[in-house]
Amino acid sequence: QKVSVEVLEHLEHLALVDFRDAEGVERLQKAIQFADQLHGVNTEGVEPMDSVLEDRWCLYLREDDVTEGNCTKELLENAREKVEEYFVAPPGNIPLPKLEERETFLQGS
Amino acid sequence: KDGLRSQVSAALKEGRVTPTELCQRCLALIRSTKFLNAYITVAEETALKQAEESEERYKRGQALGILDGIPIAVKDNFNTAGIETTCASNMLKGYISPYNATVVQKLLDQGAVLLGKTNLDEFAMGSGSTDGIFGPVRNPWSYSQQYKEKSVPKSHSEDKESNWVITGGSSGGSAAAVSSFTCFAALGSDTGGSTRNPAAHCGVVGLKPTYGLISRHGLIPLVNSMDVPGILTRCVDDAAVLLGSLAGHDPKDSTTIQDDFKPFELPNLTDVSKLSIGIPKEYHAPGLSSEILALWSKAADLFKNAGAKVVEVSLPHTRYSIVCYHVLCTAEVASNMARFDGLEYGHRSDMKDSTESMYAATRREGFNDVVRGRILSGNYFLLKQNYEKYFVKAQKVRRLIANDFVKVFRSGVDILLTPTTLSDAAPYTEFIQEDNRTRSAQDDILTQAANMAGLPAINVPTALSERGLPVGLQFIGRSFQEKQLLTVAKWFEKQVQFPVIQLEEVKRHDNDVFQHQKSASIS
């Protein structure tokens, strides 16, 4: 079954990446179809595997000691917009324009 | 055959060649092989400076080790302080890393000379090194005497320009750089085969270490649970040297194991009678060329005739590894690519209406279709309604795939022998006729499962195909048993005597320091 426009729009919102054209949507359809082959595998009683190192318990927590830092200048170097020691962002808490108002391929769907 | 240790390093120690001479020669060769498009950035000034410092150390008899003064190249998805790191994407064009990836730092600390950053598929997504913003990488073998002799031009007007073949990917630039003698070793990365695949197509050794052995700190991540830095060299001994200088716990990467790592020299194995080689029948995959099938069989016989035990084994879930990878990879990619929003680094759109619209526009402008496609697919599989069905399901299948290997190794098999690729390198014009996802799905089939299970694997160049192009075979070992894996690989390398590439450009810069192989082949 095809992915609904609601879900497509939801994905664009979550990913903050757009389906540029019909090809983009088709690409997703094919990806889902491909992934559906997983359902042919019997995984009864099988635990999901997060890490191949699960037996080694190597994901440890270390002491909360400061070992490096004080590199504000370096960290700010690659940012395009900054003021003093701040990264500057456009105003937040403004939702992405609705489907009808946005420049997206989905508008035509 | 012992390239770095007994040849180049010895030459440097004895003063037969100086680090600056070596560096100059490599830089000159990079210039004359520019058409390969293997390098994105050539760090000429800093390289020469590093070479000069190395030279001073040699003069004082204080060389730091085997890698002191050795020119190396690094794939452009590793952070290199003061040098642009682009991942072949508009998203990071112009991004100057403020720090060195741990593996880069380790190489520099041993005196290695960093020549530059090599080309790749955008964000390491791809199996051809054709999908980056700087254009495709050309396989040096396209220009070799061996390939030219075998290619029949279809018409008078068709010249070598249209005939060139791909390097494979995504570490194609690194593979091409090592293959064309512009450096002695290169770093790649391997998530689904990205080091072994181009190694096979370019006729070089490509090692994927065990997950957790080498630090990923500073390697721009694709799939955190599968990525590893890869090592590309011209012989197995050199791979062992590089491994020795890179492996070990890194406090900055909590997924590196804490066990002490002891660098090793590879013994010259003469007796393989105690070895058990497994031949997984599922690796006789659809689409495997008859040529490679024959070579694989010949290799198995080689071991058998030398006294090793060679058994057919089964890894029943092999055929699901690509689908499983597809889901896990896109899901992790969706998460990892979220950091690119234009605020702290990388490309930033001029859009100012709101934070979200700026993020959306930045990502729209910065990522290519392949990357965007994977992000969207990944987010789909991670949706609440799909999470169990796809993501968790894939994690369960992953366990089944990993268990297949555990069972086989537990049954007494030491090493698995498989093909690395389905065929020799395809011409570029043919390769681009299928889209990236289809190609990756086809090409990763033989290499991907090792990433699923976190196992070490290595491509060893084996023979030339009928078209005069390299074909390699893959050895997969037990977790953290790189010494055994490389020892067997070295034995095999010695048996097959893979031929040296005959390249015009290299001949002109010839120097016996670069040539260290005899010209005999298995086929």
mmCIF file of C-alpha atoms in Angstrom, chain B residues 196-360:
data_model
loop_
_atom_site.group_PDB
_atom_site.id
_atom_site.type_symbol
_atom_site.label_atom_id
_atom_site.label_comp_id
_atom_site.label_asym_id
_atom_site.label_seq_id
_atom_site.Cartn_x
_atom_site.Cartn_y
_atom_site.Cartn_z
ATOM 1 C CA ARG B 196 37.047 -3.836 1.236
ATOM 2 C CA ASN B 197 34.985 -3.167 -1.891
ATOM 3 C CA PRO B 198 37.251 -0.472 -3.388
ATOM 4 C CA ALA B 199 40.297 -2.414 -2.185
ATOM 5 C CA ALA B 200 39.138 -5.354 -4.294
ATOM 6 C CA HIS B 201 38.473 -3.215 -7.376
ATOM 7 C CA CYS B 202 41.748 -1.310 -7.048
ATOM 8 C CA GLY B 203 43.954 -4.280 -6.273
ATOM 9 C CA VAL B 204 45.025 -3.277 -2.780
ATOM 10 C CA VAL B 205 44.753 -4.740 0.699
ATOM 11 C CA GLY B 206 41.701 -3.458 2.554
ATOM 12 C CA LEU B 207 41.312 -4.278 6.246
ATOM 13 C CA LYS B 208 38.133 -3.866 8.243
ATOM 14 C CA PRO B 209 39.125 -4.251 11.894
ATOM 15 C CA THR B 210 36.889 -5.712 14.600
ATOM 16 C CA TYR B 211 34.297 -3.209 15.789
ATOM 17 C CA GLY B 212 35.597 -1.703 18.999
ATOM 18 C CA LEU B 213 39.292 -2.128 18.216
ATOM 19 C CA ILE B 214 40.002 1.232 16.597
ATOM 20 C CA SER B 215 38.613 4.548 17.791
ATOM 21 C CA ARG B 216 35.861 6.215 15.819
ATOM 22 C CA HIS B 217 36.346 9.547 17.550
ATOM 23 C CA GLY B 218 36.532 12.124 14.808
ATOM 24 C CA LEU B 219 35.189 9.829 12.094
ATOM 25 C CA ILE B 220 31.997 11.539 10.984
ATOM 26 C CA PRO B 221 29.493 8.834 11.812
ATOM 27 C CA LEU B 222 27.192 7.008 9.499
ATOM 28 C CA VAL B 223 26.055 4.001 11.545
ATOM 29 C CA ASN B 224 27.416 4.132 15.073
ATOM 30 C CA SER B 225 26.947 0.429 15.699
ATOM 31 C CA MET B 226 28.786 -0.671 12.551
ATOM 32 C CA ASP B 227 31.264 2.017 11.414
ATOM 33 C CA VAL B 228 34.952 1.303 11.716
ATOM 34 C CA PRO B 229 38.042 3.076 10.365
ATOM 35 C CA GLY B 230 39.494 1.000 7.532
ATOM 36 C CA ILE B 231 43.105 0.486 6.500
ATOM 37 C CA LEU B 232 44.258 0.388 2.864
ATOM 38 C CA THR B 233 47.791 -0.660 1.967
ATOM 39 C CA ARG B 234 49.715 -2.413 -0.785
ATOM 40 C CA CYS B 235 50.579 -5.478 1.261
ATOM 41 C CA VAL B 236 49.294 -7.312 4.323
ATOM 42 C CA ASP B 237 52.405 -6.579 6.409
ATOM 43 C CA ASP B 238 51.796 -2.861 5.954
ATOM 44 C CA ALA B 239 48.216 -3.302 7.140
ATOM 45 C CA ALA B 240 49.589 -4.921 10.302
ATOM 46 C CA VAL B 241 51.925 -1.956 10.822
ATOM 47 C CA LEU B 242 49.048 0.512 10.484
ATOM 48 C CA LEU B 243 46.832 -1.584 12.737
ATOM 49 C CA GLY B 244 49.560 -1.612 15.352
ATOM 50 C CA SER B 245 49.687 2.160 15.428
ATOM 51 C CA LEU B 246 45.933 2.704 15.480
ATOM 52 C CA ALA B 247 44.344 0.032 17.630
ATOM 53 C CA GLY B 248 43.650 0.388 21.308
ATOM 54 C CA HIS B 249 41.253 1.893 23.804
ATOM 55 C CA ASP B 250 40.361 5.557 23.370
ATOM 56 C CA PRO B 251 38.717 7.289 26.332
ATOM 57 C CA LYS B 252 37.071 9.599 23.797
ATOM 58 C CA ASP B 253 35.257 6.680 22.159
ATOM 59 C CA SER B 254 33.383 4.631 24.704
ATOM 60 C CA THR B 255 32.690 1.918 22.126
ATOM 61 C CA THR B 256 36.362 0.951 22.047
ATOM 62 C CA ILE B 257 37.169 -2.060 24.197
ATOM 63 C CA GLN B 258 39.342 -1.505 27.214
ATOM 64 C CA ASP B 259 41.614 -4.501 26.767
ATOM 65 C CA ASP B 260 45.277 -3.749 26.148
ATOM 66 C CA PHE B 261 46.224 -4.052 22.519
ATOM 67 C CA LYS B 262 49.666 -5.373 21.695
ATOM 68 C CA PRO B 263 50.950 -4.464 18.204
ATOM 69 C CA PHE B 264 52.365 -7.485 16.421
ATOM 70 C CA GLU B 265 54.624 -8.467 13.563
ATOM 71 C CA LEU B 266 53.212 -11.130 11.301
ATOM 72 C CA PRO B 267 54.964 -14.482 11.313
ATOM 73 C CA ASN B 268 55.820 -16.107 8.005
ATOM 74 C CA LEU B 269 53.408 -18.986 8.119
ATOM 75 C CA THR B 270 54.714 -22.083 6.381
ATOM 76 C CA ASP B 271 52.532 -24.795 7.876
ATOM 77 C CA VAL B 272 48.780 -24.386 7.342
ATOM 78 C CA SER B 273 47.897 -27.941 8.312
ATOM 79 C CA LYS B 274 46.383 -26.843 11.626
ATOM 80 C CA LEU B 275 44.165 -24.294 9.919
ATOM 81 C CA SER B 276 40.478 -24.791 9.265
ATOM 82 C CA ILE B 277 39.067 -22.665 6.452
ATOM 83 C CA GLY B 278 35.302 -22.301 6.121
ATOM 84 C CA ILE B 279 33.642 -21.728 2.758
ATOM 85 C CA PRO B 280 30.157 -20.268 3.392
ATOM 86 C CA LYS B 281 27.902 -21.615 0.685
ATOM 87 C CA GLU B 282 25.530 -18.660 0.824
ATOM 88 C CA TYR B 283 28.315 -16.437 -0.472
ATOM 89 C CA HIS B 284 27.828 -18.077 -3.817
ATOM 90 C CA ALA B 285 25.410 -15.199 -4.307
ATOM 91 C CA PRO B 286 23.231 -14.532 -7.334
ATOM 92 C CA GLY B 287 25.185 -12.426 -9.771
ATOM 93 C CA LEU B 288 28.582 -13.749 -8.722
ATOM 94 C CA SER B 289 30.690 -13.830 -11.893
ATOM 95 C CA SER B 290 31.888 -17.219 -13.043
ATOM 96 C CA GLU B 291 35.393 -15.819 -13.068
ATOM 97 C CA ILE B 292 35.326 -14.960 -9.380
ATOM 98 C CA LEU B 293 33.614 -18.224 -8.539
ATOM 99 C CA ALA B 294 36.474 -20.056 -10.231
ATOM 100 C CA LEU B 295 39.074 -17.981 -8.416
ATOM 101 C CA TRP B 296 37.374 -18.622 -5.077
ATOM 102 C CA SER B 297 37.404 -22.326 -5.793
ATOM 103 C CA LYS B 298 41.044 -22.198 -6.826
ATOM 104 C CA ALA B 299 41.896 -20.415 -3.588
ATOM 105 C CA ALA B 300 40.097 -23.055 -1.542
ATOM 106 C CA ASP B 301 42.111 -25.715 -3.378
ATOM 107 C CA LEU B 302 45.292 -23.796 -2.637
ATOM 108 C CA PHE B 303 44.631 -24.150 1.073
ATOM 109 C CA LYS B 304 43.561 -27.767 0.724
ATOM 110 C CA ASN B 305 46.675 -28.720 -1.235
ATOM 111 C CA ALA B 306 48.818 -27.023 1.373
ATOM 112 C CA GLY B 307 47.319 -29.246 4.042
ATOM 113 C CA ALA B 308 44.661 -27.037 5.567
ATOM 114 C CA LYS B 309 41.234 -28.348 6.423
ATOM 115 C CA VAL B 310 38.732 -26.734 4.049
ATOM 116 C CA VAL B 311 35.050 -27.180 4.854
ATOM 117 C CA GLU B 312 31.814 -25.910 3.451
ATOM 118 C CA VAL B 313 29.797 -24.092 6.095
ATOM 119 C CA SER B 314 26.451 -22.374 6.235
ATOM 120 C CA LEU B 315 25.499 -18.873 7.352
ATOM 121 C CA PRO B 316 21.782 -19.275 6.744
ATOM 122 C CA HIS B 317 20.723 -15.672 7.374
ATOM 123 C CA THR B 318 23.183 -14.179 4.891
ATOM 124 C CA ARG B 319 20.463 -13.298 2.420
ATOM 125 C CA TYR B 320 18.729 -11.086 4.978
ATOM 126 C CA SER B 321 21.781 -9.048 5.855
ATOM 127 C CA ILE B 322 21.235 -6.479 3.125
ATOM 128 C CA VAL B 323 17.619 -5.872 4.103
ATOM 129 C CA CYS B 324 18.561 -5.743 7.764
ATOM 130 C CA TYR B 325 21.375 -3.322 6.979
ATOM 131 C CA HIS B 326 19.039 -1.192 4.916
ATOM 132 C CA VAL B 327 16.748 -0.619 7.898
ATOM 133 C CA LEU B 328 19.392 -0.234 10.616
ATOM 134 C CA CYS B 329 21.602 1.950 8.455
ATOM 135 C CA THR B 330 18.873 4.356 7.372
ATOM 136 C CA ALA B 331 17.599 4.585 10.963
ATOM 137 C CA GLU B 332 21.026 5.424 12.361
ATOM 138 C CA VAL B 333 21.710 7.784 9.476
ATOM 139 C CA ALA B 334 18.469 9.631 10.145
ATOM 140 C CA SER B 335 19.692 10.161 13.675
ATOM 141 C CA ASN B 336 23.298 11.031 12.814
ATOM 142 C CA MET B 337 22.441 13.486 10.088
ATOM 143 C CA ALA B 338 20.218 15.447 12.490
ATOM 144 C CA ARG B 339 23.277 17.333 13.687
ATOM 145 C CA PHE B 340 23.539 19.150 10.371
ATOM 146 C CA ASP B 341 21.321 22.165 10.856
ATOM 147 C CA GLY B 342 23.548 25.044 9.838
ATOM 148 C CA LEU B 343 23.891 26.543 13.302
ATOM 149 C CA GLU B 344 27.288 25.423 14.557
ATOM 150 C CA TYR B 345 29.146 24.346 11.446
ATOM 151 C CA GLY B 346 28.730 23.562 7.817
ATOM 152 C CA HIS B 347 26.444 25.040 5.256
ATOM 153 C CA ARG B 348 23.760 27.456 6.454
ATOM 154 C CA SER B 349 20.873 28.619 4.332
ATOM 155 C CA ASP B 350 19.995 32.316 4.016
ATOM 156 C CA MET B 351 16.458 31.504 5.084
ATOM 157 C CA LYS B 352 15.662 33.493 8.228
ATOM 158 C CA ASP B 353 11.933 33.072 8.869
ATOM 159 C CA SER B 354 12.238 30.567 11.674
ATOM 160 C CA THR B 355 14.634 28.043 13.154
ATOM 161 C CA GLU B 356 12.812 25.138 11.590
ATOM 162 C CA SER B 357 12.550 26.654 8.163
ATOM 163 C CA MET B 358 16.239 27.557 8.277
ATOM 164 C CA TYR B 359 17.083 23.955 9.243
ATOM 165 C CA ALA B 360 14.869 22.617 6.465
#
